[in-house]
PDB file of C-alpha atoms and ligand atoms in Angstrom:
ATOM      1  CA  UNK A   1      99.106 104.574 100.273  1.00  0.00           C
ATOM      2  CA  UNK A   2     102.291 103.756 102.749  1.00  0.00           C
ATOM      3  CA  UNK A   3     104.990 106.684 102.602  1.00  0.00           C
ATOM      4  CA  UNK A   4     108.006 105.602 100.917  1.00  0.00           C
ATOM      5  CA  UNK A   5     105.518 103.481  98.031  1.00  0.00           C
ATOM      6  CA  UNK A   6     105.262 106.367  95.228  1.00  0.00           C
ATOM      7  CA  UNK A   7     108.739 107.764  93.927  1.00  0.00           C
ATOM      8  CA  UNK A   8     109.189 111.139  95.227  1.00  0.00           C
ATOM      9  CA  UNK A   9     109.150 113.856  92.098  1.00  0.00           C
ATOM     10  CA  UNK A  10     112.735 114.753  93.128  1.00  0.00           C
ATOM     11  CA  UNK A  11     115.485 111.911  93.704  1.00  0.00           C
ATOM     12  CA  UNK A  12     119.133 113.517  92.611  1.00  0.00           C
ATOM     13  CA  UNK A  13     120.757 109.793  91.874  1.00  0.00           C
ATOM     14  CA  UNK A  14     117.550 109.761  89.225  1.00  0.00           C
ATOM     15  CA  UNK A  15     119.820 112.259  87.344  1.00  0.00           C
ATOM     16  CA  UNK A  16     116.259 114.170  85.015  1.00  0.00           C
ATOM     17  CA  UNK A  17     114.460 114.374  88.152  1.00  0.00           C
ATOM     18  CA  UNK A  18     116.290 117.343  89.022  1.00  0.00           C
ATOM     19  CA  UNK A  19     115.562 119.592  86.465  1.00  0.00           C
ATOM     20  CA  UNK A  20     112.167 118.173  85.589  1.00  0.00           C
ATOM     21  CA  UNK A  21     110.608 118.014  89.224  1.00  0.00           C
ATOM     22  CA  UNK A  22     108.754 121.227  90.703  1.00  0.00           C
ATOM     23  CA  UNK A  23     110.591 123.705  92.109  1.00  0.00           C
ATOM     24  CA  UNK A  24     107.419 125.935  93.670  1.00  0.00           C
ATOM     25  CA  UNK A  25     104.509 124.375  95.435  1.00  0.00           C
ATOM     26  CA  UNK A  26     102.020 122.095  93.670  1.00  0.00           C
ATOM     27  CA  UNK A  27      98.934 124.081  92.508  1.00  0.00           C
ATOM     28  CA  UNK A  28      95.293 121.794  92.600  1.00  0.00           C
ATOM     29  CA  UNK A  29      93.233 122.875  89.918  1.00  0.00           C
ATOM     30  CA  UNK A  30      89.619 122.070  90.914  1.00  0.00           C
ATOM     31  CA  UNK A  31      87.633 119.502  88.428  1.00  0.00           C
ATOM     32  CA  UNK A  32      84.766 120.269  86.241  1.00  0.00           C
ATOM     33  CA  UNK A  33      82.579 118.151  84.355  1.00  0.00           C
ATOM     34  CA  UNK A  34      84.451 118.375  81.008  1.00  0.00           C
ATOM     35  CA  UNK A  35      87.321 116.157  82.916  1.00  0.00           C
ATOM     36  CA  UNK A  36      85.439 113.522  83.088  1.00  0.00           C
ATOM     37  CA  UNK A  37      84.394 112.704  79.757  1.00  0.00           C
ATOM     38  CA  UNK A  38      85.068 109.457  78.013  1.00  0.00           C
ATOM     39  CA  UNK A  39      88.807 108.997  76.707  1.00  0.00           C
ATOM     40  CA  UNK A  40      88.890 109.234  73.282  1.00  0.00           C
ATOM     41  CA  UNK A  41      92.019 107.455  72.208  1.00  0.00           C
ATOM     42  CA  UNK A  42      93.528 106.472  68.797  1.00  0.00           C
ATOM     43  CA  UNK A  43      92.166 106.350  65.840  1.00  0.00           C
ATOM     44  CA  UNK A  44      90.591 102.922  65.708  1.00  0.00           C
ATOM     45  CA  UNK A  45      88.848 100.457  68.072  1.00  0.00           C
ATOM     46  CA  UNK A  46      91.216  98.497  70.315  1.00  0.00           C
ATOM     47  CA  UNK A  47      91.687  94.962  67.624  1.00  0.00           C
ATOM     48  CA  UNK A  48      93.143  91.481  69.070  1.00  0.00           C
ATOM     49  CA  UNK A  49      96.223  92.229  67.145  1.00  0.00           C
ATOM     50  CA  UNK A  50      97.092  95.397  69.164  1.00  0.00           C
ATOM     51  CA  UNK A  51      97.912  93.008  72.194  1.00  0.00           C
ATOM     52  CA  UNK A  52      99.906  90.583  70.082  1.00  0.00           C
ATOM     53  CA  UNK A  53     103.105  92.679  69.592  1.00  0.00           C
ATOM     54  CA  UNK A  54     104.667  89.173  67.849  1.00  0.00           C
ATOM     55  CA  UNK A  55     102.263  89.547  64.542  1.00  0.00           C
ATOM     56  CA  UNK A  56     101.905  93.177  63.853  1.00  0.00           C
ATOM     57  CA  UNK A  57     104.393  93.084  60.776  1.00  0.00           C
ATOM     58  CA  UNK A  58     104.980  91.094  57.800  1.00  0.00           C
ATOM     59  CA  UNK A  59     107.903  88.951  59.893  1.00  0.00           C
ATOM     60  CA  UNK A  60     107.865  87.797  63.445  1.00  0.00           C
ATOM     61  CA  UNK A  61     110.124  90.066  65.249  1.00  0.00           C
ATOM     62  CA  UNK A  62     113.629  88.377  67.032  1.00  0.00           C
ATOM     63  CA  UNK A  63     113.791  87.834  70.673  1.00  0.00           C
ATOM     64  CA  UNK A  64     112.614  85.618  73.627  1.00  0.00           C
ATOM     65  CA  UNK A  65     108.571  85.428  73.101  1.00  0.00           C
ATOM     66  CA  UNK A  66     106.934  86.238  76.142  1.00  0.00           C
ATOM     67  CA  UNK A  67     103.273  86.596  77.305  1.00  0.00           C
ATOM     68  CA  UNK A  68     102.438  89.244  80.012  1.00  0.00           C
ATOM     69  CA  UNK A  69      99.543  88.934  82.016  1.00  0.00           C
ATOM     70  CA  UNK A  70      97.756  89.988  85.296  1.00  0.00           C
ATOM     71  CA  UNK A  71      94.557  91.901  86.540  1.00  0.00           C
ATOM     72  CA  UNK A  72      94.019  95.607  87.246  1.00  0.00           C
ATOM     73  CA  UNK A  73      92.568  95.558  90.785  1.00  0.00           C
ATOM     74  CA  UNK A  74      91.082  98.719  92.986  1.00  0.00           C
ATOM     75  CA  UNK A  75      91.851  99.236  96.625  1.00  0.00           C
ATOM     76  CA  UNK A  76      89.325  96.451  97.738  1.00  0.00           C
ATOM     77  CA  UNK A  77      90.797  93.855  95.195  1.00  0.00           C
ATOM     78  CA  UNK A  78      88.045  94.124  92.901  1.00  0.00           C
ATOM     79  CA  UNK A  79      88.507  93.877  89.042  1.00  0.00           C
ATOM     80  CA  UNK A  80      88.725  96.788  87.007  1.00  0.00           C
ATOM     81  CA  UNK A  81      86.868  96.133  83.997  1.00  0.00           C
ATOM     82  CA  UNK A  82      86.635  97.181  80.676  1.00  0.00           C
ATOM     83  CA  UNK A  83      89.761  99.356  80.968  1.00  0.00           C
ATOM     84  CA  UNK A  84      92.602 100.446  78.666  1.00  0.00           C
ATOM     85  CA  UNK A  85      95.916  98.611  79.370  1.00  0.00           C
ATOM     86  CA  UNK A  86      98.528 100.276  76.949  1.00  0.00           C
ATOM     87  CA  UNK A  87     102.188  99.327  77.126  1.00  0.00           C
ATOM     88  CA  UNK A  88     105.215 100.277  75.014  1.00  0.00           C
ATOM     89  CA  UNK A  89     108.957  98.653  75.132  1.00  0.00           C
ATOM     90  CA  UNK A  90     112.350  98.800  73.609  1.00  0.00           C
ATOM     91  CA  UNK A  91     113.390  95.247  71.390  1.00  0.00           C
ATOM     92  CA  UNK A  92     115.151  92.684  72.326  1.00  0.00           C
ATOM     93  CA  UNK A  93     118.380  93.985  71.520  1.00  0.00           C
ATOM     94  CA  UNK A  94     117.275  97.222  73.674  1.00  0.00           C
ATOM     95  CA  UNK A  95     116.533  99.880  71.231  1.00  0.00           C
ATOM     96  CA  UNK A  96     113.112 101.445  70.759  1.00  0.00           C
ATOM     97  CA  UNK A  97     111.299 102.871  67.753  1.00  0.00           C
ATOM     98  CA  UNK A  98     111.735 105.998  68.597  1.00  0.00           C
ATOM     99  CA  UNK A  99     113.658 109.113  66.705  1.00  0.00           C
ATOM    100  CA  UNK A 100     115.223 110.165  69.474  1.00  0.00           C
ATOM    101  CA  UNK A 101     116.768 106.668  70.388  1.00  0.00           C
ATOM    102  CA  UNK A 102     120.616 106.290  69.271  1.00  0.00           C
ATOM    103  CA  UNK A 103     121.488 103.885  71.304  1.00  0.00           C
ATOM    104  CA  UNK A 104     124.047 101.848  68.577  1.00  0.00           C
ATOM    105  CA  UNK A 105     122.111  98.462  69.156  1.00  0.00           C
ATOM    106  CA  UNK A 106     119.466  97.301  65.465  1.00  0.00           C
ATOM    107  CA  UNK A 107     116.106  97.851  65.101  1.00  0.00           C
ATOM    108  CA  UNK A 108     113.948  95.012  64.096  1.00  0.00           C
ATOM    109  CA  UNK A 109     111.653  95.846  61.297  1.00  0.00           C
ATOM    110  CA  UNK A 110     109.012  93.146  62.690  1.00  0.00           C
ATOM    111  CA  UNK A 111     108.504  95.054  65.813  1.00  0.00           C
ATOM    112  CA  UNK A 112     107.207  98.138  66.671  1.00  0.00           C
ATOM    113  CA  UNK A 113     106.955  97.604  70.797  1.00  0.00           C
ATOM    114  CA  UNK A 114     103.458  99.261  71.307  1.00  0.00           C
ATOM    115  CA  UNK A 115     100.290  97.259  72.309  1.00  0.00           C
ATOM    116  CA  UNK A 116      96.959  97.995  73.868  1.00  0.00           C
ATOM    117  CA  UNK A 117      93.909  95.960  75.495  1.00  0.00           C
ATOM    118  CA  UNK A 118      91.076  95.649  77.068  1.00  0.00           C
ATOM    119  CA  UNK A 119      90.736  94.222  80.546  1.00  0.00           C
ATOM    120  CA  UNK A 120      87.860  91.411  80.481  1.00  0.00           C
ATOM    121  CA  UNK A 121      85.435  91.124  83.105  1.00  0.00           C
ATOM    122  CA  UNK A 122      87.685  89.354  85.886  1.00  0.00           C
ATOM    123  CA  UNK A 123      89.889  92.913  85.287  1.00  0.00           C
ATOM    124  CA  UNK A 124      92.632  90.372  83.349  1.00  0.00           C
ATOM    125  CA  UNK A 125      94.733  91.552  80.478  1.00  0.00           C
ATOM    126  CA  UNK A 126      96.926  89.381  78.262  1.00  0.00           C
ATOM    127  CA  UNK A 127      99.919  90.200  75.377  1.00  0.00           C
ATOM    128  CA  UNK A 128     101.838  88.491  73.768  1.00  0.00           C
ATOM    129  CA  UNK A 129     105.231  90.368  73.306  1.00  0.00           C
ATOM    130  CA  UNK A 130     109.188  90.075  72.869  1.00  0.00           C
ATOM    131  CA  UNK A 131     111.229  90.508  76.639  1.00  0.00           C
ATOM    132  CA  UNK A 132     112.811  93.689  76.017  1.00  0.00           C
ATOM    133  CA  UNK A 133     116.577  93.971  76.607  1.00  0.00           C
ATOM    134  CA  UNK A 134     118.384  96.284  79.132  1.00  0.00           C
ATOM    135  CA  UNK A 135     119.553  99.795  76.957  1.00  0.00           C
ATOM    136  CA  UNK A 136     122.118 102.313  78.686  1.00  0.00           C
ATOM    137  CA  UNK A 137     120.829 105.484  79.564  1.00  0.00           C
ATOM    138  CA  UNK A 138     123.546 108.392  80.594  1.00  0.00           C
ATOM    139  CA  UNK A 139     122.352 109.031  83.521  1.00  0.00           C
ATOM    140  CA  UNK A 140     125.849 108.084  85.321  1.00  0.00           C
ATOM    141  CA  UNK A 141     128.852 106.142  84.379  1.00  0.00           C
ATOM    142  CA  UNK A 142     127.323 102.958  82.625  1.00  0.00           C
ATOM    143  CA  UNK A 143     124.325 103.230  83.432  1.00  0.00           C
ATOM    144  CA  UNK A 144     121.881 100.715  82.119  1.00  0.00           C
ATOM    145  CA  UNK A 145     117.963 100.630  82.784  1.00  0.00           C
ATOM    146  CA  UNK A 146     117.184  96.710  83.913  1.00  0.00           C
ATOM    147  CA  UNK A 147     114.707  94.925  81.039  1.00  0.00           C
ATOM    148  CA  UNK A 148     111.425  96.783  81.591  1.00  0.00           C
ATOM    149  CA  UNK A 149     107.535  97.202  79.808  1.00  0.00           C
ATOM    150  CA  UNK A 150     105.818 101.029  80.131  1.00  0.00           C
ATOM    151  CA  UNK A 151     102.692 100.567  80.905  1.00  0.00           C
ATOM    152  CA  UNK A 152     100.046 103.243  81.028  1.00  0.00           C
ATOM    153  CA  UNK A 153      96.368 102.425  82.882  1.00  0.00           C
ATOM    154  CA  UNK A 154      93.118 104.889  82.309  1.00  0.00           C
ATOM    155  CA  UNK A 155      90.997 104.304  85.698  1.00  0.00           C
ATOM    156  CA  UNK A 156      87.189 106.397  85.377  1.00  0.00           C
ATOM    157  CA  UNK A 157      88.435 109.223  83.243  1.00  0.00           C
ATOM    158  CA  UNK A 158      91.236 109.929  80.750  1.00  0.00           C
ATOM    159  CA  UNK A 159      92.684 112.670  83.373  1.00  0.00           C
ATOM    160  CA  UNK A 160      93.356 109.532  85.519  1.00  0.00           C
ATOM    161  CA  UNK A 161      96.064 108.079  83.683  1.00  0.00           C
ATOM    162  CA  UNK A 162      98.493 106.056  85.000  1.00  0.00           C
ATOM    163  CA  UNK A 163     102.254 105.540  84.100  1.00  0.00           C
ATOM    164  CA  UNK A 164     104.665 102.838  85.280  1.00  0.00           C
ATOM    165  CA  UNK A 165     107.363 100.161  84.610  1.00  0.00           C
ATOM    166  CA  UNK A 166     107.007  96.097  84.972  1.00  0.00           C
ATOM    167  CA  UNK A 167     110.553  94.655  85.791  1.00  0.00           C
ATOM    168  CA  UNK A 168     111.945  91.223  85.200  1.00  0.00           C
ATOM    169  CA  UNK A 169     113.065  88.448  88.577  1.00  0.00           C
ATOM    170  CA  UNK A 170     116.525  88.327  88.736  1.00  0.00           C
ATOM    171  CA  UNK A 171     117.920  91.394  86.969  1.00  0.00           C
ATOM    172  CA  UNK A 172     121.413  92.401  88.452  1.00  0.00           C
ATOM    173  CA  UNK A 173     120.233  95.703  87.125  1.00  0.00           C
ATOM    174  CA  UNK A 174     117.741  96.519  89.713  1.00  0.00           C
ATOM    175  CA  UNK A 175     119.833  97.150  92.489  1.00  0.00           C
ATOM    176  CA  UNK A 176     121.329  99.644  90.277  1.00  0.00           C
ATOM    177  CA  UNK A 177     118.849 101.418  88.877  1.00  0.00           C
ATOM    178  CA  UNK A 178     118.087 104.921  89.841  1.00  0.00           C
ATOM    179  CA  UNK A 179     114.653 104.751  88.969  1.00  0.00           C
ATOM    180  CA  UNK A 180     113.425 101.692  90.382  1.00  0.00           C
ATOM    181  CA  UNK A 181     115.466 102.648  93.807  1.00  0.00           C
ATOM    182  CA  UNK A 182     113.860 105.694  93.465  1.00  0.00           C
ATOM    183  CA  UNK A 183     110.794 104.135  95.123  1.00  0.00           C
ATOM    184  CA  UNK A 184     112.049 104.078  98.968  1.00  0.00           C
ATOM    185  CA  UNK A 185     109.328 100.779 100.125  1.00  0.00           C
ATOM    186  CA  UNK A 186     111.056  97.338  99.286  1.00  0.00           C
ATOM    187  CA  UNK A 187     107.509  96.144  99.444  1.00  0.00           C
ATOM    188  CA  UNK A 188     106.076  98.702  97.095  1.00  0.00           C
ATOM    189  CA  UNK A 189     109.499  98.098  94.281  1.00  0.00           C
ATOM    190  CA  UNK A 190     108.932  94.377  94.583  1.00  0.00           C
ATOM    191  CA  UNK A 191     105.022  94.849  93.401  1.00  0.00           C
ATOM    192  CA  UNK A 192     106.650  96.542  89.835  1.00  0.00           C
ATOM    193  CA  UNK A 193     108.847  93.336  89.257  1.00  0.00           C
ATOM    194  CA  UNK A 194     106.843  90.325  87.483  1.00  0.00           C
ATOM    195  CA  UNK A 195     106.509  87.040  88.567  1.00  0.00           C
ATOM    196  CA  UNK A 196     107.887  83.826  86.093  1.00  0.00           C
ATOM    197  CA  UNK A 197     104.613  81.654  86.118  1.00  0.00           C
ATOM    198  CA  UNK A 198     104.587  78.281  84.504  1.00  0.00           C
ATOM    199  CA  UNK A 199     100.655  78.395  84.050  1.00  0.00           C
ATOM    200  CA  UNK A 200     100.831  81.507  81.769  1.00  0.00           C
ATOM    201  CA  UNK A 201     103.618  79.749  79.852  1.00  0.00           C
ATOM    202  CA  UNK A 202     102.839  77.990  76.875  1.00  0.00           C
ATOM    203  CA  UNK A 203     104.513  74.870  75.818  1.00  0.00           C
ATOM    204  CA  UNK A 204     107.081  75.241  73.382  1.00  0.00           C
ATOM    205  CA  UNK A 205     105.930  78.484  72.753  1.00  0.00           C
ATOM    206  CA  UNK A 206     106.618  81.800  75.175  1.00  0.00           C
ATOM    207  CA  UNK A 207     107.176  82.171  78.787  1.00  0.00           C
ATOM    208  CA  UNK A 208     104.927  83.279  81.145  1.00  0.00           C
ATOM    209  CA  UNK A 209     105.154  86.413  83.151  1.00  0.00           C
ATOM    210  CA  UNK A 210     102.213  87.563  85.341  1.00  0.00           C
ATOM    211  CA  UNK A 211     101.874  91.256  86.507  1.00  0.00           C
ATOM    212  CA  UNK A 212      99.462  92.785  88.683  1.00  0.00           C
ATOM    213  CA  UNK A 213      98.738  96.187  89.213  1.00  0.00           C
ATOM    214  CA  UNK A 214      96.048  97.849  91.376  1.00  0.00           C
ATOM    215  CA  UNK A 215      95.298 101.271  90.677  1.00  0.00           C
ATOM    216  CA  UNK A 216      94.504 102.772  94.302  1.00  0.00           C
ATOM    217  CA  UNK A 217      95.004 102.628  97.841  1.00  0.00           C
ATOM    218  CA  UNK A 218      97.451 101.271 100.578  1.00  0.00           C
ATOM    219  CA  UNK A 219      98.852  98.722  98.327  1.00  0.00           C
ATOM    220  CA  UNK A 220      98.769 100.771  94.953  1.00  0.00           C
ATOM    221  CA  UNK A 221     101.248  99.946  92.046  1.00  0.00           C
ATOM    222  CA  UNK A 222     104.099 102.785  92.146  1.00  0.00           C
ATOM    223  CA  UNK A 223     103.029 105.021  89.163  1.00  0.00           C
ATOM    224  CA  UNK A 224     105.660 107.545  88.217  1.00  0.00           C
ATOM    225  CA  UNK A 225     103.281 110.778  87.726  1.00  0.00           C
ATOM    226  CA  UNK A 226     100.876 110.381  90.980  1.00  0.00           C
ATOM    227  CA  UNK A 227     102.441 112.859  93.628  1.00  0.00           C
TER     228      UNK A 227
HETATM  229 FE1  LIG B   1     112.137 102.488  78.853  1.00  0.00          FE
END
């Protein structure tokens, strides 16, 4: 991993950082056995319709259909297979389904902005969502987080998780944004923004954003909870 690619646990323009991040030394508590057990997550199988965030009510939800798509990759480029790919989002308008969202924007009762799959064998994932819009965020004077999708990634074990944020080309927003400046390697901040791609786009239908992230090494994704 290159210094500078992983956001550091403390950045003070990141406003929460500063009370959340460590103030003592990092303790590493030794593995056992037990840690590695198979996830057990939710309460159901993973079904098509969890990655189809555009059918999971009575209604279609409003917004700009999108689909979002990539591969989870190791350090040597190889697919990661058969893994969880879990994502969750705000609506278009920028409000989540969340109680503790009051952001004064509607919520759309067609869309709930959570989805989950299953990467195939080539380590490829595929949704079908709604591009989220940009919310403010009080972290300074009009602040506003650019359009992003949280996406959370189990590697071998369920203690491995993952957590970061796909962005969108072209939003103003990134230059101001705390968190995604957070991350000090340009090289490392462009790998969390997605690329437009006309072959994932389907005719008269949704565009097509592709987004990959690899898990380990020199070129990892930045994940917000690896230190
Ligand atoms: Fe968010």
């Amino acid at each position: 991993m290159s210094t500078g690619s992983q956001p550091p646990l403390l950045y003070p323009p990141y406003a929460s950082t500063v009370r959340r991040a460590p103030a003592r030394p990092l303790i590493r508590l030794p593995h056992n056995f037990s840690d590695f057990a198979a996830p057990v997550y939710g309460y159901r199988d993973v079904a098509e319709v969890d990655a189809d965030l555009t059918c999971q009510h009575a209604g279609e939800p409003l917004g700009e259909r999108i689909v979002v798509s990539g591969r989870v990759l190791d350090e040597d480029g190889r697919p990661v297979r058969r893994t969880l790919v879990e994502l969750w989002q705000s609506n278009a308008a920028g409000r989540y389904r969340h109680a503790i969202d009051d952001h004064p924007a509607p919520l759309d009762p067609n869309f709930s902005g959570a989805g989950r799959t299953i990467t195939d064998d080539d380590g490829q994932y595929r949704f079908l969502t709604i591009k989220p819009g940009a919310y403010p965020w009080r972290n300074h004077h009009n602040a506003w987080r650019p359009a992003h999708i949280h996406f959370s990634l189990f590697g071998e074990s369920f203690l491995s998780r993952l957590v970061t944020q796909m962005y969108f080309p072209g939003d103003p927003l990134l230059a101001r944004d705390p968190v995604f400046q957070s991350i000090a390697d340009a090289g490392a901040r462009e790998s969390l923004i997605s690329r437009f791609d006309l072959d994932l786009t389907e005719p008269e239908w949704a565009l097509g954003y592709r987004f990959d992230i690899v898990l380990r090494g020199p070129r990892s994704t930045p994940f917000e909870d690896r230190t």
